[in-house]
Short mmCIF file of C-alpha atoms in Angstrom, two decimals:
data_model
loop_
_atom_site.label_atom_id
_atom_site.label_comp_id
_atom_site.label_asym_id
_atom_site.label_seq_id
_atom_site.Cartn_x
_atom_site.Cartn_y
_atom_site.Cartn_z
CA UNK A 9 0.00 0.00 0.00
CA UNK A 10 1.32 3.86 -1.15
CA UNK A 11 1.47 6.12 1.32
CA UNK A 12 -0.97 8.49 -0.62
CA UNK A 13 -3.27 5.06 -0.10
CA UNK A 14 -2.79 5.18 3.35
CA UNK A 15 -3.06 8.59 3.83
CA UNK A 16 -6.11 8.54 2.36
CA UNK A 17 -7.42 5.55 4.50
CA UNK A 18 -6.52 7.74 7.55
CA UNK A 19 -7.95 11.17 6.19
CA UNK A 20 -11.21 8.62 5.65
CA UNK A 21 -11.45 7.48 8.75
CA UNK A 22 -11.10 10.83 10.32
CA UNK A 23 -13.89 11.86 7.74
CA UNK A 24 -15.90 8.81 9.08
CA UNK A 25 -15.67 9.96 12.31
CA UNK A 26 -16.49 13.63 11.55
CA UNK A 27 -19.33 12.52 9.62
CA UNK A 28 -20.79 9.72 12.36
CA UNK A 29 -20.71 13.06 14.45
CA UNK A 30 -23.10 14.63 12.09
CA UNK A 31 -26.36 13.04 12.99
CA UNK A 32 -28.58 11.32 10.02
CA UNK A 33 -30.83 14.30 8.15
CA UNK A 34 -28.14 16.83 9.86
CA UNK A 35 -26.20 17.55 6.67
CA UNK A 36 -26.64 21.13 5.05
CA UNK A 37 -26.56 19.56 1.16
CA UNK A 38 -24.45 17.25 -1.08
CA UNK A 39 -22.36 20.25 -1.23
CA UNK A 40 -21.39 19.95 2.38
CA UNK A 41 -21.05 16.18 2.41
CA UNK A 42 -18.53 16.82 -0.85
CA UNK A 43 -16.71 19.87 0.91
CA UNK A 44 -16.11 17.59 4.56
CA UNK A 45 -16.01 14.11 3.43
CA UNK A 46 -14.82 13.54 0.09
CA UNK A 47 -12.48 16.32 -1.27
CA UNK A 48 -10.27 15.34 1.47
CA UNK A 49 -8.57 12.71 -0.92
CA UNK A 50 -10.12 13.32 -4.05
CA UNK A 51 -9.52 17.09 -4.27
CA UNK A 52 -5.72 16.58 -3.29
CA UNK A 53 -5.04 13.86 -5.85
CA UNK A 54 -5.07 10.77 -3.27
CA UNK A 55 -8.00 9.05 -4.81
CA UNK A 56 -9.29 10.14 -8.36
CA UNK A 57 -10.55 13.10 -9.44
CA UNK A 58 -14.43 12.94 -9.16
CA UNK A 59 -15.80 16.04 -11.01
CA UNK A 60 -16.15 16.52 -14.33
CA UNK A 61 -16.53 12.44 -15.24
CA UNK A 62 -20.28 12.17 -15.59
CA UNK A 63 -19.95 9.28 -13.68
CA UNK A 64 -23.31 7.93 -13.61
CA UNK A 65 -25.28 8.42 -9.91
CA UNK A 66 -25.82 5.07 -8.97
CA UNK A 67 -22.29 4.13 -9.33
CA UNK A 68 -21.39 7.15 -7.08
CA UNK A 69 -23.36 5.44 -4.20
CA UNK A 70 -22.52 1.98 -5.00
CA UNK A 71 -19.08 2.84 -4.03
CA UNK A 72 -20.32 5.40 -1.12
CA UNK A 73 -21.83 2.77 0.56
CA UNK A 74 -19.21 -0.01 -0.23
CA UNK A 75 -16.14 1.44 -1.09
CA UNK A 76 -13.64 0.67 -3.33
CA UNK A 77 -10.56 -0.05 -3.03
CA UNK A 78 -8.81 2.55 -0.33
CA UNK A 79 -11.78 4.76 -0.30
CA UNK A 80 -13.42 3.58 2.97
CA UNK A 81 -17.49 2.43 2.68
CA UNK A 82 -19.53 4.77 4.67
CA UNK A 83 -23.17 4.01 5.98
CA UNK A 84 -26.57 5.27 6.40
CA UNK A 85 -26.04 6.75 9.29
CA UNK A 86 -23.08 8.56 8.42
CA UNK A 87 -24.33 9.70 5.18
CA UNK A 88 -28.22 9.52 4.87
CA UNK A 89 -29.56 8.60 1.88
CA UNK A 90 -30.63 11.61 0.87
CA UNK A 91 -27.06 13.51 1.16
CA UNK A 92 -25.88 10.75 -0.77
CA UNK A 93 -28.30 11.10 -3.53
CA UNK A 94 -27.48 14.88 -3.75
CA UNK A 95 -24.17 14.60 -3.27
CA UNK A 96 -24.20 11.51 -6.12
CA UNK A 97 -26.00 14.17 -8.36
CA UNK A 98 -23.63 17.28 -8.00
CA UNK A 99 -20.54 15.15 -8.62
CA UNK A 100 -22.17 13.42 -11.70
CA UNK A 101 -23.44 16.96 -13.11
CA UNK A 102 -20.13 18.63 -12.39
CA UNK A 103 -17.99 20.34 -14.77
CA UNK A 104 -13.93 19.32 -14.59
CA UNK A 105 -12.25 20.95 -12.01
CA UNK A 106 -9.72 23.89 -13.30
CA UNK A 107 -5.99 23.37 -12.78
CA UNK A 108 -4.36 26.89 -12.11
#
């Protein structure tokens, strides 16, 4: 295992615990959820870039809730359904990120 794998395990499980800290129905939007759970890793080119692939929405939470390689799984009651559906959604309808 890399260490930008296990980094990312470990920034994952910190983001698991911030999340189980954030009680089911208790996140803002999928904006949020993106912002404090995921672009730890994939916004600092640990785990892939995300936006901008059209990657379809029921993938997105396939691997939300199961995980994927390093990328942890996280549940329902860390991520509701609903944040995952709108989070799913944003990433899928986002444009690529711009490289300065």
């Amino acid at each position: 295992m890399g260490a930008n794998r296990l980094a990312c395990l470990v920034v994952g499980a910190g983001a698991m615990l911030g999340a189980a800290g954030v009680a089911a129905g208790q996140w803002r939007d999928g904006a949020q959820v993106y912002e404090k759970v995921c672009a730890h890793c994939h916004e600092a080119n640990v785990g892939p870039v995300l936006k901008g692939r059209q990657l379809p929405q029921v993938y997105i939470e396939r691997v939300v809730r199961h995980g994927n390689r390093a990328m942890p799984s996280f549940r329902p009651s860390e991520i509701d359904d609903t944040a995952l559906a709108e989070v799913a959604q944003l990433i899928g309808a986002s444009a690529p990120a711009v490289k300065e």
